[in-house]
Short mmCIF file of C-alpha atoms in Angstrom, two decimals:
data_model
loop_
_atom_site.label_atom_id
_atom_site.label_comp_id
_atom_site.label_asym_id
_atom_site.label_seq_id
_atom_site.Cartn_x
_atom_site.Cartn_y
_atom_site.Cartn_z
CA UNK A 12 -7.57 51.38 -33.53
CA UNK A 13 -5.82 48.57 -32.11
CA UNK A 14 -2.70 48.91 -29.44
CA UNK A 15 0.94 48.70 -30.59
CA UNK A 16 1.73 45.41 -28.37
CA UNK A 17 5.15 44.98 -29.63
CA UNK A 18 7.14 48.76 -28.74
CA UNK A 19 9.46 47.15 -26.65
CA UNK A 20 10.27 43.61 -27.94
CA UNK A 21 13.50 42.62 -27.71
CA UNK A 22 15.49 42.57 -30.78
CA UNK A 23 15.76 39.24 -32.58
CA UNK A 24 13.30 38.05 -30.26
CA UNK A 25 9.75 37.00 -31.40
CA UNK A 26 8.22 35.99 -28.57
CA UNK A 27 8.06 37.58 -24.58
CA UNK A 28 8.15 35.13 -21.39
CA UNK A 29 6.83 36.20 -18.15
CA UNK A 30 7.00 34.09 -14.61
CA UNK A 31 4.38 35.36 -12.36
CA UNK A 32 4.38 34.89 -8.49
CA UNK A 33 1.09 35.52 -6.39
CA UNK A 34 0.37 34.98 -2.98
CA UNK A 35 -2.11 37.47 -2.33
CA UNK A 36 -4.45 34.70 0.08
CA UNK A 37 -3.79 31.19 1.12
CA UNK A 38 -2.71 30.35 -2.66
CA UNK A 39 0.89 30.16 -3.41
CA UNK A 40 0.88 30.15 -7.45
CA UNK A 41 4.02 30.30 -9.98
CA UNK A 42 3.63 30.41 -13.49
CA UNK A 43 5.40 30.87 -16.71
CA UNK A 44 3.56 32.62 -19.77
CA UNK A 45 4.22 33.18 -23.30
CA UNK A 46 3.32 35.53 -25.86
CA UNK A 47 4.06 35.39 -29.23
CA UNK A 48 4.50 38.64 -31.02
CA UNK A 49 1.53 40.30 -32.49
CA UNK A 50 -2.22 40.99 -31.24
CA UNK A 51 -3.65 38.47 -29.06
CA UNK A 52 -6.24 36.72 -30.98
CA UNK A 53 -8.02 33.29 -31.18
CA UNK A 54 -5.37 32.16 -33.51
CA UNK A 55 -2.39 33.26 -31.28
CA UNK A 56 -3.23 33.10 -27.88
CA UNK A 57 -1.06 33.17 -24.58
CA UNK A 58 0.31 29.95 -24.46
CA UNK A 59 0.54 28.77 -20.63
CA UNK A 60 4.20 26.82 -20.05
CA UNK A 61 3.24 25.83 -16.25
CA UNK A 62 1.22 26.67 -13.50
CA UNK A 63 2.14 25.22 -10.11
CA UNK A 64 0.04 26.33 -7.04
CA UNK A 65 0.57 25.30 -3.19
CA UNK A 66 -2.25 25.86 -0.70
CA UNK A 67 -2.29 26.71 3.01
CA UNK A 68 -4.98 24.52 4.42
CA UNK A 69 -5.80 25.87 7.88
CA UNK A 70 -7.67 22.50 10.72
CA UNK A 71 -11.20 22.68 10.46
CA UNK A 72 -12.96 25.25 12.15
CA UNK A 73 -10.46 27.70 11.59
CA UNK A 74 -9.44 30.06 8.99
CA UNK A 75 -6.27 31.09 7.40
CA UNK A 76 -4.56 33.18 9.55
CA UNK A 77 -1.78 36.24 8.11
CA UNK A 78 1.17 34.54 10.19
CA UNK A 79 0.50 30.88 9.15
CA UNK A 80 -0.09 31.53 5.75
CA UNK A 81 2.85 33.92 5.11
CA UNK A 82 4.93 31.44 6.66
CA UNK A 83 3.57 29.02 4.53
CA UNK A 84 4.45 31.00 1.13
CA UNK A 85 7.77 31.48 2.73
CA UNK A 86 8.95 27.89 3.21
CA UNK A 87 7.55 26.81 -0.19
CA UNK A 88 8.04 29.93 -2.97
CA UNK A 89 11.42 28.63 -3.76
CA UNK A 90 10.58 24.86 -4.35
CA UNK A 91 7.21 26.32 -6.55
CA UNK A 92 9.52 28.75 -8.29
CA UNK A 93 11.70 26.08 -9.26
CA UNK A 94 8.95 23.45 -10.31
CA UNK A 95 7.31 26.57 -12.65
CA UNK A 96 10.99 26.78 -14.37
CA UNK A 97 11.42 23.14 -14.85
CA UNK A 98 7.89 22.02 -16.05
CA UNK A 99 8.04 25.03 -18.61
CA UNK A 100 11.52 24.17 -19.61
CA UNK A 101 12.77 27.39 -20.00
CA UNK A 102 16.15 28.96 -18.24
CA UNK A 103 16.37 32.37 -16.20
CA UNK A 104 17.63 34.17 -19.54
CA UNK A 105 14.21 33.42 -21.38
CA UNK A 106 12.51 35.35 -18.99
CA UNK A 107 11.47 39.06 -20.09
CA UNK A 108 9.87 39.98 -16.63
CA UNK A 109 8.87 38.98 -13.28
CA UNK A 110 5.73 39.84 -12.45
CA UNK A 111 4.12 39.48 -8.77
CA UNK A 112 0.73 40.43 -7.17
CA UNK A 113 0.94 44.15 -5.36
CA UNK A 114 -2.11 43.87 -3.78
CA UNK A 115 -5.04 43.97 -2.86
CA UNK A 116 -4.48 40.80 -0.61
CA UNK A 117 -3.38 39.96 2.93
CA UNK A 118 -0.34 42.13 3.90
CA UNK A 119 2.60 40.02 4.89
CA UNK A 120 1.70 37.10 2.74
CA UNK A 121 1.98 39.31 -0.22
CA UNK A 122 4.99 40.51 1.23
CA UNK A 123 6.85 37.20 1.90
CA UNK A 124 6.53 36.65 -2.19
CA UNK A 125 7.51 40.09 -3.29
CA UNK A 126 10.81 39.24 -1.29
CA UNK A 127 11.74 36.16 -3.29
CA UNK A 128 10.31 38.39 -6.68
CA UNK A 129 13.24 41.31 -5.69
CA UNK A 130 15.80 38.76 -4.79
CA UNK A 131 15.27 36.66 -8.25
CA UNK A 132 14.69 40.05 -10.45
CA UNK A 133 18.47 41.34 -8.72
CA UNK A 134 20.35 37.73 -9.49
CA UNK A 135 18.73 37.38 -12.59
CA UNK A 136 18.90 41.31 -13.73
CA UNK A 137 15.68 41.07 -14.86
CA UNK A 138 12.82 43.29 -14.60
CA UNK A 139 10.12 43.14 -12.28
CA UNK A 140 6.17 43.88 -12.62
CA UNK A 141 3.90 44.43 -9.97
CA UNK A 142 0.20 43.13 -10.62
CA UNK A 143 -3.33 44.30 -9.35
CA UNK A 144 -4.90 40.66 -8.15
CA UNK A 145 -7.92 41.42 -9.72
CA UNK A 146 -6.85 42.66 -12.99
CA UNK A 147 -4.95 39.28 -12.81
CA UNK A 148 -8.32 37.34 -12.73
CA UNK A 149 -10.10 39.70 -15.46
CA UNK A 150 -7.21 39.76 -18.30
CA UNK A 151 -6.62 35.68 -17.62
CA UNK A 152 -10.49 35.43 -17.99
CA UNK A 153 -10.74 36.99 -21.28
CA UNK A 154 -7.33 35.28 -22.62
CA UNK A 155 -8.90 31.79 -21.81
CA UNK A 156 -12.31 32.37 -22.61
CA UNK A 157 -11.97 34.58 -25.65
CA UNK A 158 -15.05 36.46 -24.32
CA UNK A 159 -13.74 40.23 -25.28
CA UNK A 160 -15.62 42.74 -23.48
CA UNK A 161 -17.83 41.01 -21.19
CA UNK A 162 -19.43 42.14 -17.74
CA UNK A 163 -16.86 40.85 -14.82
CA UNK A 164 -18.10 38.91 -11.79
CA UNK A 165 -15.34 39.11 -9.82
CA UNK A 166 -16.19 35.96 -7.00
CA UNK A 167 -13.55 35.03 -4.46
CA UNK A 168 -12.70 34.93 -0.85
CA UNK A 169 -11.49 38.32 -0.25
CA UNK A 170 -13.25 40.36 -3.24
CA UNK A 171 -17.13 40.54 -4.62
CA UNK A 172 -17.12 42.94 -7.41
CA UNK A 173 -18.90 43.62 -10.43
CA UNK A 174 -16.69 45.05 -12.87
CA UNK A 175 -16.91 46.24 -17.00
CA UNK A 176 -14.62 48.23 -18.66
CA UNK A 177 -15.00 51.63 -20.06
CA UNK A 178 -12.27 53.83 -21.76
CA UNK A 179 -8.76 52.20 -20.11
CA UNK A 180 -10.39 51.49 -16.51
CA UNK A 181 -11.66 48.40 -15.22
CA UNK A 182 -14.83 50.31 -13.23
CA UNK A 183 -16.36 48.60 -10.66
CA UNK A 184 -19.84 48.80 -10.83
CA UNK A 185 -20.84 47.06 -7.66
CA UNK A 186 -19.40 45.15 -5.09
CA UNK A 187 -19.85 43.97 -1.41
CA UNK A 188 -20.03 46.89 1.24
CA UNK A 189 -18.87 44.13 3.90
CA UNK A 190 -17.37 40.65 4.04
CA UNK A 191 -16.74 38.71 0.02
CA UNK A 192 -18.92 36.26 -0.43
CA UNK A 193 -16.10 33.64 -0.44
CA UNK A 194 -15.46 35.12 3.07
CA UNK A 195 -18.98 34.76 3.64
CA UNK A 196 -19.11 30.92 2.68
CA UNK A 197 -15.38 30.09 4.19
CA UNK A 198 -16.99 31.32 7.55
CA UNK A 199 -20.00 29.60 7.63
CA UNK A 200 -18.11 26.17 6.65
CA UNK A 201 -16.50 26.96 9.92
CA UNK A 202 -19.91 27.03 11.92
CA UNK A 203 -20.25 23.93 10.25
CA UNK A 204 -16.85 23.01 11.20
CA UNK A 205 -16.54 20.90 7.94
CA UNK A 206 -12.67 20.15 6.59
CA UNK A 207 -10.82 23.16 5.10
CA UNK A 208 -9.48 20.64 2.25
CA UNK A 209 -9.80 21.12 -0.55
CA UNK A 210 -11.64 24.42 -0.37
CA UNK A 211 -14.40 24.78 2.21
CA UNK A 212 -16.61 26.71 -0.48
CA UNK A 213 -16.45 24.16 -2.57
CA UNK A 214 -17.62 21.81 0.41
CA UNK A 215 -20.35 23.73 1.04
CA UNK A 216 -21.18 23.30 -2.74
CA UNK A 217 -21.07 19.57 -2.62
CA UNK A 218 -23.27 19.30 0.61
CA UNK A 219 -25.64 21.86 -0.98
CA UNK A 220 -26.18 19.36 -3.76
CA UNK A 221 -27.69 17.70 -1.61
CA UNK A 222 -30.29 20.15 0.24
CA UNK A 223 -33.68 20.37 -0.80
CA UNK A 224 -35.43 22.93 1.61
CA UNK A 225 -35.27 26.71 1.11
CA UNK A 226 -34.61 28.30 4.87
CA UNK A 227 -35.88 31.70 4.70
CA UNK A 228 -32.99 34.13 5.32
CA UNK A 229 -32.74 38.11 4.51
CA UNK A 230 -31.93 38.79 0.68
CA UNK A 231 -29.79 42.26 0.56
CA UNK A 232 -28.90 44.18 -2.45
CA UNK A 233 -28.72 47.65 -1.77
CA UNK A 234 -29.09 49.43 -5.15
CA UNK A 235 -25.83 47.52 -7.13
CA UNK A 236 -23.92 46.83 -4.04
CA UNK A 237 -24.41 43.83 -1.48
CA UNK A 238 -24.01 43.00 1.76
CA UNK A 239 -23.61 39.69 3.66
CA UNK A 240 -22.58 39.87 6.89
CA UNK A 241 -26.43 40.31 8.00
CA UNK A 242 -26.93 37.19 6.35
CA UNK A 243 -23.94 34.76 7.72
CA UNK A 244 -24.86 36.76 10.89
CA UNK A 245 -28.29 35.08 10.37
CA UNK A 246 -27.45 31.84 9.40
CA UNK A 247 -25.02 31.53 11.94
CA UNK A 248 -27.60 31.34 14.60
CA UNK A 249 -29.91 29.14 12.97
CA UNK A 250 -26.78 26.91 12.96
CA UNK A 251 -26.11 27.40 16.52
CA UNK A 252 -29.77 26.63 17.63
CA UNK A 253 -29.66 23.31 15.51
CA UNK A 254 -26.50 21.67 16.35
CA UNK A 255 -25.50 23.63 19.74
CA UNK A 256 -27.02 23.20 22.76
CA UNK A 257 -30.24 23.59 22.32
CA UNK A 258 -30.26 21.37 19.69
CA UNK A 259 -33.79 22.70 18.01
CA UNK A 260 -35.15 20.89 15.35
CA UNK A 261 -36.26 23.02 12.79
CA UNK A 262 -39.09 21.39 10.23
CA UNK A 263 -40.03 22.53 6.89
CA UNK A 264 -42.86 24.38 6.85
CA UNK A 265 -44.20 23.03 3.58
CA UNK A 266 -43.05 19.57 3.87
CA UNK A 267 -42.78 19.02 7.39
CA UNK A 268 -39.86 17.49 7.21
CA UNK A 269 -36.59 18.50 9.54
CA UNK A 270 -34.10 21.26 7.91
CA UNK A 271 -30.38 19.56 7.50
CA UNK A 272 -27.36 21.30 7.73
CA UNK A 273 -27.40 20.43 3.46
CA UNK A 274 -30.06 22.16 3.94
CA UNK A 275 -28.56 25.12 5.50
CA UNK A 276 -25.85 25.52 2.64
CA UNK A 277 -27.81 24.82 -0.15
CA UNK A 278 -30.50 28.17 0.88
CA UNK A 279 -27.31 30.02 1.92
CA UNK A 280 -25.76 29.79 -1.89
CA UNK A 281 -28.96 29.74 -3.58
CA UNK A 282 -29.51 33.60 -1.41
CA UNK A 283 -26.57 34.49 -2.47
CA UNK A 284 -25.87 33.60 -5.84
CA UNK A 285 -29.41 35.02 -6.51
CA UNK A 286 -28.12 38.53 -5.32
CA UNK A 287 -25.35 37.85 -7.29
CA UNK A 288 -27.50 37.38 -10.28
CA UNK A 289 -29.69 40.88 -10.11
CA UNK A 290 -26.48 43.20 -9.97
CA UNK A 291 -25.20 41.31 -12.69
CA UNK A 292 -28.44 41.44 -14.66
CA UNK A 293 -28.24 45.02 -14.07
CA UNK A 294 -24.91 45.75 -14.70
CA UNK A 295 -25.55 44.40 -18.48
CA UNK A 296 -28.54 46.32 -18.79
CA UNK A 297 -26.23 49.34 -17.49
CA UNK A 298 -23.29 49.02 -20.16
CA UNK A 299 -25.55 47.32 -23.10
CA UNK A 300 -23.58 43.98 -22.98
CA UNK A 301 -24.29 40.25 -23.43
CA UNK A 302 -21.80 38.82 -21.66
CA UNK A 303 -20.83 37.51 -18.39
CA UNK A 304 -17.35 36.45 -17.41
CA UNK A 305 -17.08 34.94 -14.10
CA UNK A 306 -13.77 34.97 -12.23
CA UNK A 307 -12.54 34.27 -8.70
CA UNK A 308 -12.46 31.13 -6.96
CA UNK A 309 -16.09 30.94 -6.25
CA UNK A 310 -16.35 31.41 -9.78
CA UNK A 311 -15.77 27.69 -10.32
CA UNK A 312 -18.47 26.91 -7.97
CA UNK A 313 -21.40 24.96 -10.55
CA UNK A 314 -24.67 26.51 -8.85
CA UNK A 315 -23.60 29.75 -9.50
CA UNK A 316 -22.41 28.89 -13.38
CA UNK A 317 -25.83 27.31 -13.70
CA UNK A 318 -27.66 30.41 -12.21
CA UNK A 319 -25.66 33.01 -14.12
CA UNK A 320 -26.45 30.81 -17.41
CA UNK A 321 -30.50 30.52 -16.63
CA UNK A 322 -30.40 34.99 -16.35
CA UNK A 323 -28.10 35.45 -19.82
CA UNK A 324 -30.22 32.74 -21.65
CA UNK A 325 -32.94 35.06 -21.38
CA UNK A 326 -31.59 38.10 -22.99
CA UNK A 327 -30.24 38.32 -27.14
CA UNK A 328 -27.36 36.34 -27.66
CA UNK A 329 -26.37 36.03 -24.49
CA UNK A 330 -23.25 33.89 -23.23
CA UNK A 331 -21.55 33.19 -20.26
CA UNK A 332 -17.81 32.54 -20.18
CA UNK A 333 -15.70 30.82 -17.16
CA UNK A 334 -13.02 28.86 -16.86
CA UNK A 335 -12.09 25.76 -14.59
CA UNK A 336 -10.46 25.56 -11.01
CA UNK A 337 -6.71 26.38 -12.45
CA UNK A 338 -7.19 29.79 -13.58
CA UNK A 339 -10.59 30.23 -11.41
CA UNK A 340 -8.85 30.06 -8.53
CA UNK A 341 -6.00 32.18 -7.68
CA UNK A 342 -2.84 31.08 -9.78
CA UNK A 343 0.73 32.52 -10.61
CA UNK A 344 -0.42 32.39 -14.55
CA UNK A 345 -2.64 34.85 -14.25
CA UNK A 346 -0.08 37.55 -12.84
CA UNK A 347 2.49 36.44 -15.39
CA UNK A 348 -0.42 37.25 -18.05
CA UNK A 349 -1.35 40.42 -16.79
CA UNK A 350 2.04 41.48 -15.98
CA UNK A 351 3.57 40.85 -19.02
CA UNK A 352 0.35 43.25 -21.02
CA UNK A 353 1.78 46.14 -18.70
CA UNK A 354 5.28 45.33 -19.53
CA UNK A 355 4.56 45.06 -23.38
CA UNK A 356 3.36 48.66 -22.93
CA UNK A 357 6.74 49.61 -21.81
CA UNK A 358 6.01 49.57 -18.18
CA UNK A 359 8.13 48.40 -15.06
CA UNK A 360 8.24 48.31 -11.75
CA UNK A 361 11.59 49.83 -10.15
CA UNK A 362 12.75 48.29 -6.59
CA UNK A 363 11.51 51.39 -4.56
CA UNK A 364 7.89 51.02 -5.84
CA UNK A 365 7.56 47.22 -5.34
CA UNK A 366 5.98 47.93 -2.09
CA UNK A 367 3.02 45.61 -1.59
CA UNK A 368 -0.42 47.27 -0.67
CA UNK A 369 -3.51 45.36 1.03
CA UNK A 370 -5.51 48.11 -0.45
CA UNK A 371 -5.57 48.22 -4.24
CA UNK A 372 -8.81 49.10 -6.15
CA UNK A 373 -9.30 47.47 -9.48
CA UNK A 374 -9.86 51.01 -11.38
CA UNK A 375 -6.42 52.22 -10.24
CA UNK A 376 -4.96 49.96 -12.67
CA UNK A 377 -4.12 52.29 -16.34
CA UNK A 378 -5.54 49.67 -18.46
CA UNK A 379 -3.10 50.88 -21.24
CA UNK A 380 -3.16 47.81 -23.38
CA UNK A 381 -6.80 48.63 -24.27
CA UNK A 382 -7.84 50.94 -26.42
CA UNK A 383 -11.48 50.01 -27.25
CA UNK B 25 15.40 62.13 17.84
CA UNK B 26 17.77 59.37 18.95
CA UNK B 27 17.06 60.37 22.47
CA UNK B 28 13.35 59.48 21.92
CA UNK B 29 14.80 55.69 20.34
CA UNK B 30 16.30 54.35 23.43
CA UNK B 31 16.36 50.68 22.12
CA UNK B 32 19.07 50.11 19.95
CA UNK B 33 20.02 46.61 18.29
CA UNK B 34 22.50 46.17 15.31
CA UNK B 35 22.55 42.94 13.59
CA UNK B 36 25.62 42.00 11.24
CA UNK B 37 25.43 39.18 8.57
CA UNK B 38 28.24 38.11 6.42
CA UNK B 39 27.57 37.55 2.70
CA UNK B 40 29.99 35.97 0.21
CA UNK B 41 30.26 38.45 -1.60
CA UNK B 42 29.50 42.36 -1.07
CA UNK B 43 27.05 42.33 -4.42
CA UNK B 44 25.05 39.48 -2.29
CA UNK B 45 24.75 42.11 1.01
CA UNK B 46 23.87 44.62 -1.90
CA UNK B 47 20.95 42.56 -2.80
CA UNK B 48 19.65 41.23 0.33
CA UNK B 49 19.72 45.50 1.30
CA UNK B 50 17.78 46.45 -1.76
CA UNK B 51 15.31 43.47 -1.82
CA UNK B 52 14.59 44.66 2.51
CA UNK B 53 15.06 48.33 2.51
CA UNK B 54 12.08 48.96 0.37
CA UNK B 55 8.77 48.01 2.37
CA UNK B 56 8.45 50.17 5.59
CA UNK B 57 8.30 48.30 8.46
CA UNK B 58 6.40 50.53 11.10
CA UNK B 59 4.33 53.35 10.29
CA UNK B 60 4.92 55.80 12.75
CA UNK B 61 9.09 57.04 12.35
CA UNK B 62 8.75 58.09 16.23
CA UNK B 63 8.22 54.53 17.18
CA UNK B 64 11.34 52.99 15.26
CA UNK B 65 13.73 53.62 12.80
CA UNK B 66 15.82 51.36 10.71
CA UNK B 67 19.20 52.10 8.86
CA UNK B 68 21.22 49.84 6.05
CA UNK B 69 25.18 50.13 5.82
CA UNK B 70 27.12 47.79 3.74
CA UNK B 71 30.71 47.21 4.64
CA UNK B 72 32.35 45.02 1.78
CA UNK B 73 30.51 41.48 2.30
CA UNK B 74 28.84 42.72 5.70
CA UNK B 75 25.59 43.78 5.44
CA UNK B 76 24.49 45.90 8.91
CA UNK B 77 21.53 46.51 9.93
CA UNK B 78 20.91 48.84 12.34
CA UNK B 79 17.23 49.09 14.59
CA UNK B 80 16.10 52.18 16.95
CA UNK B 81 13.16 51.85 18.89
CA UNK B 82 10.74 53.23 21.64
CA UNK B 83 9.95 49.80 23.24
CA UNK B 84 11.94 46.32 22.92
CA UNK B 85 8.86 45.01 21.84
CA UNK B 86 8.87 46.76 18.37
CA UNK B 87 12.85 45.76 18.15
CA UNK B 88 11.58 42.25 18.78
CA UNK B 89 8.80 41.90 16.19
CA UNK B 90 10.81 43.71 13.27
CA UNK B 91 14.04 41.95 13.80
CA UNK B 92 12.00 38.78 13.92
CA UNK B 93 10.48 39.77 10.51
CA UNK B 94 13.51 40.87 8.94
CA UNK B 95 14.85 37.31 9.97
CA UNK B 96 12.25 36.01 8.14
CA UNK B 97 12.93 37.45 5.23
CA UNK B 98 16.52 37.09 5.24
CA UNK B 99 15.59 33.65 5.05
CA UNK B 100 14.13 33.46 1.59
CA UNK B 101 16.58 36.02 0.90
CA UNK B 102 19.37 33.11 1.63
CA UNK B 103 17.14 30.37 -0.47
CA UNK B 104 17.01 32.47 -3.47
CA UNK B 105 20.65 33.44 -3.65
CA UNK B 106 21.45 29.40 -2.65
CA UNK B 107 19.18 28.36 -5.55
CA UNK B 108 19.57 30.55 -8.24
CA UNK B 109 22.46 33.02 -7.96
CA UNK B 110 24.80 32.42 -11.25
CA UNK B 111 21.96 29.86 -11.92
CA UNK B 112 20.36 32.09 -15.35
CA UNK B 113 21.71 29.40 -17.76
CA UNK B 114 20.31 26.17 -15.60
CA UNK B 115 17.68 24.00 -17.23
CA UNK B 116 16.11 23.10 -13.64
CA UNK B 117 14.76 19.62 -13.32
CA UNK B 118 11.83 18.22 -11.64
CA UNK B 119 12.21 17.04 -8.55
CA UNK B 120 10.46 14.81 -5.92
CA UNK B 121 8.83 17.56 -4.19
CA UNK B 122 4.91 17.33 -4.20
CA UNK B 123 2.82 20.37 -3.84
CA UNK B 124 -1.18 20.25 -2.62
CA UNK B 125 -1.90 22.13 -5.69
#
């Protein structure tokens, strides 16, 4: 049985348009989506009208910070929203619904957007939709990849989850019981004190590239959870020894040649993208699925592509799906996507309940326009 | 409980119009500001285009901080009504601005 996608469709309309608003990290994102009427299927897919995204780059050695970035999404979400309209060439009275991320994120940069999504929805009298981030990333997965029911990674800077759905709930099946692993990269690229710009994970990627020599450092998956802060804790002070004061040299043992800092990323991803790799191998053997879709912005990190491909090669017809840096990475599009599903199920968001929340577990979210 | 709210600040902005003060109330009024209600208290009136808003508090501090935050949000409040108020029919245009992406 398939869902009724089309309850609520306007009359004489054959077609829904959602803008979507996030600003859930250090990613402002506005974008404009568009559904045709009917199941969404390879032959009519969401059709993406413009995605316009504005990042809060923080100095080097320093992260984003709630204040700065918030302030950030404040001086720019008018100028983005107003780019999103233009490059998708559509006016205010296209739009069915607004749809903005309601967590879980950093509290008042979510709430600097939500105030610009209630202003907008009041002018405009149009509805408004509040998103779960993650949900965002899953359903805007699936649309681009086509992969239907695949095993979520869930990579990013604030969340590490592995996720597959079972009857209307995204479930989480493991996740991090500390710091994300984008957290977990972001901070050591601060040790490092290398540039912020674009993205310090994918930095670290590009100087890992270039490492050669495994440093031994503690490998912890506690049954299908994770944990990392043992390990950045770890690496940290290998760091500190090498380019601090003391400034040790540390040699390979096999080799004998000195350890790099390339070095030092390229064992720190290669630790963790392995851990990544067992849940995820496990979580398939778990639900009895082939595929992998990998979301989140260190989703779009190659290493981990290439690891995640080696593990589903191996079993039946597997296949791994993921998609590049503009829906990888956090993006308006995707909350415009996901937003608009809840809304074709009849569902809005009234003023009082727009509240944002930095707290905001994926299987919360009624996955009502699912029904396998 | 007023007696425990000693701090007291009331800040009046003029809209154009009293359906602009409507909006700015309903787009601020929803997202609590402090947790604990015998810390601080806020209150919304609307008089014609006059939106009032009215702050109780234990400690200036905690006027300071949410009246600076409200501010803030009056701000984009401002932008968006500047921008797009009446604007539903516009075809907007792209403009020089460049964004980091």
């Amino acid at each position: 049985m398939t869902v009724d996608l089309d309850k609520y469709l306007k009359p004489g309309k054959d077609h829904y348009i959602a803008l979507g608003l996030e600003g859930s990290a250090n990613k402002l994102g506005v974008g404009v989506i568009r559904h045709n009427q009917g199941q969404l299927t390879s032959s009519n897919r969401a059709e993406v009208l413009s995605n316009i995204r504005d990042t809060y780059i923080a100095p080097p050695g320093e992260g984003f910070l709630p204040r700065d970035t918030a302030r950030h999404h404040r001086n720019w979400v008018v100028r983005v929203i107003k780019r999103a309209l233009a490059v998708a060439k559509i006016k205010g009275t296209d739009i069915d619904v607004i749809c903005f991320t309601q967590g879980p994120g950093m509290g008042s940069p979510l709430q600097s957007v939500v105030i610009a999504a209630r202003t907008l929805a009041q002018l405009w009298k149009i509805p408004l939709m509040g998103v779960n981030h993650c949900v965002g990333h899953i359903e805007m997965g699936r649309e681009i990849t086509g992969a239907d029911n695949p095993v979520v990674l869930y990579v990013s800077g604030g969340n590490t989850q592995v996720i597959a759905y079972s009857k209307q709930r995204y479930r989480i099946f493991g996740e991090t019981l500390d710091i994300a692993i984008g957290n977990c990269l972001d901070r050591f690229a601060r040790t490092l004190k290398i540039p912020n710009e674009p993205a310090p994970g994918y930095n670290i990627e590009q100087m890992a590239k270039k490492g050669k020599h495994l440093v031994n450092l503690p490998y912890t998956v506690k049954g299908m959870d994770l944990s990392m802060s043992g390990i950045l804790a770890n690496i940290d002070s290998i760091a500190k020894d090498m380019f601090g004061k003391q400034n040790k040299q540390l040699i390979d043992e096999e080799t004998g040649e000195p350890i790099t800092a390339e070095d030092l990323c390229f064992s720190l991803q290669e630790i963790l993208f392995s851990m990544l790799v067992e849940i995820t191998e496990r979580a398939l053997a778990h639900v009895n699925s082939n595929q992998v879709l990998i979301v989140g912005g260190v989703g779009s990190n190659q290493r981990l592509q290439e690891m995640m491909k080696l593990m589903i090669e191996d079993r039946k017809n597997g296949q791994i799906y993921a998609t590049d840096e503009r829906f990888c990475i956090d993006n308006g599009i995707m909350i415009a996507h996901a937003g608009l599903l809840s809304y074709r199920m009849g569902q809005v968001t009234d003023l009082d309940h727009t509240v944002c929340t930095q707290r905001f577990r994926t299987d919360e979210v009624f996955v009502e326009w699912r029904d396998d | 409980m007023t007696d425990k709210l000693p701090y007291k600040v009331t800040l009046s902005i003029p809209f154009e119009t009293h359906e602009q003060a409507t909006i700015a109330k309903n787009t601020l009024s929803p997202d609590p500001i402090v947790k604990s209600v015998d810390e601080f208290n806020i209150e919304y009136e609307i008089n014609d285009n006059i939106l009032q808003i009215l702050f109780s508090g234990a400690s200036n501090r905690i006027i300071r901080v949410t009246i600076s935050n409200t501010i803030d949000n009056l701000k984009t409040i401002l932008e968006c009504i500047d921008e797009f108020e009446g604007k539903q029919d516009h075809l907007f245009e792209i403009d020089g601005e460049k964004f980091t992406g």
